[in-house]
């Protein structure tokens, strides 16, 4: 499949990519723009990572509104949004040949983050406190996998409150048109992967 690309430097002037910095109900806490990530380095440098494709941004705004209706004062805390292909390659080079490679999309195929159509999110309450979801962001254990939640609950490794928070997050995101994946509770995509790769621009 041929993927059409756009350079990161051209994205700010492109009408289909918008900033989510001032979006109501959203708190940006971009982990790859600092050192609180599994690499331990700032991978974004001067890049403003608070961008999404307009379709994903619209869905995210809807999810934040749904959350506010469920939990007044709560916000979605965005941990990653648009991730350029050049950053995806840095992540891939770090995990290639390790057990963690299954959690990082091969940049040759194109991470959905690189199209601005995926977002990593968690919940925070009305006091700005991040909620306990059972693991940290970018945890590579089975405990982070939605497909393992029932087993983790039965084993006592995930408690009912943590599961309830994950279910609340998923409900808000799914009602807004996102879908999650089996391996990461925080990761949501705004459309079908095949459609995205065939029809949208990958940001390099």
mmCIF file of N, CA and C in Angstrom, residues 27 29 36 38 41 68 77 82 116 132 135 137 151 155 157 177:
data_model
loop_
_atom_site.group_PDB
_atom_site.id
_atom_site.type_symbol
_atom_site.label_atom_id
_atom_site.label_comp_id
_atom_site.label_asym_id
_atom_site.label_seq_id
_atom_site.Cartn_x
_atom_site.Cartn_y
_atom_site.Cartn_z
ATOM 1 N N UNK A 27 -6.734 18.121 29.064
ATOM 2 C CA UNK A 27 -5.482 18.525 29.695
ATOM 3 C C UNK A 27 -4.345 17.818 28.971
ATOM 4 N N UNK A 29 -0.729 16.466 28.593
ATOM 5 C CA UNK A 29 0.389 16.000 29.421
ATOM 6 C C UNK A 29 1.222 15.073 28.535
ATOM 7 N N UNK A 36 9.250 11.665 31.087
ATOM 8 C CA UNK A 36 8.419 10.689 31.791
ATOM 9 C C UNK A 36 7.790 9.727 30.782
ATOM 10 N N UNK A 38 8.867 5.650 28.554
ATOM 11 C CA UNK A 38 9.691 4.447 28.697
ATOM 12 C C UNK A 38 11.074 4.587 28.074
ATOM 13 N N UNK A 41 13.657 9.990 27.525
ATOM 14 C CA UNK A 41 14.191 11.156 26.819
ATOM 15 C C UNK A 41 13.047 11.960 26.210
ATOM 16 N N UNK A 68 -17.707 14.850 30.768
ATOM 17 C CA UNK A 68 -18.213 15.906 31.646
ATOM 18 C C UNK A 68 -19.638 15.609 32.105
ATOM 19 N N UNK A 77 -7.039 13.465 30.053
ATOM 20 C CA UNK A 77 -5.633 13.855 30.054
ATOM 21 C C UNK A 77 -4.961 13.184 28.854
ATOM 22 N N UNK A 82 -0.626 13.557 17.866
ATOM 23 C CA UNK A 82 0.122 13.400 16.623
ATOM 24 C C UNK A 82 1.585 13.098 16.938
ATOM 25 N N UNK A 116 -2.165 11.515 12.836
ATOM 26 C CA UNK A 116 -2.971 12.384 13.690
ATOM 27 C C UNK A 116 -4.336 11.814 13.980
ATOM 28 N N UNK A 132 -6.249 6.250 38.870
ATOM 29 C CA UNK A 132 -5.512 4.985 38.905
ATOM 30 C C UNK A 132 -6.170 4.004 37.940
ATOM 31 N N UNK A 135 -2.098 0.573 35.771
ATOM 32 C CA UNK A 135 -0.702 0.648 35.325
ATOM 33 C C UNK A 135 -0.406 2.077 34.903
ATOM 34 N N UNK A 137 1.127 4.702 31.977
ATOM 35 C CA UNK A 137 1.176 4.804 30.524
ATOM 36 C C UNK A 137 2.424 4.091 30.005
ATOM 37 N N UNK A 151 -8.848 -11.754 33.584
ATOM 38 C CA UNK A 151 -7.869 -12.616 34.262
ATOM 39 C C UNK A 151 -7.104 -11.853 35.338
ATOM 40 N N UNK A 155 -7.042 -12.601 39.352
ATOM 41 C CA UNK A 155 -5.765 -12.850 40.018
ATOM 42 C C UNK A 155 -5.469 -11.830 41.111
ATOM 43 N N UNK A 157 -4.671 -8.721 40.592
ATOM 44 C CA UNK A 157 -3.664 -7.767 40.128
ATOM 45 C C UNK A 157 -4.291 -6.462 39.644
ATOM 46 N N UNK A 177 -16.856 7.722 18.894
ATOM 47 C CA UNK A 177 -16.429 7.187 17.607
ATOM 48 C C UNK A 177 -15.050 6.578 17.574
#
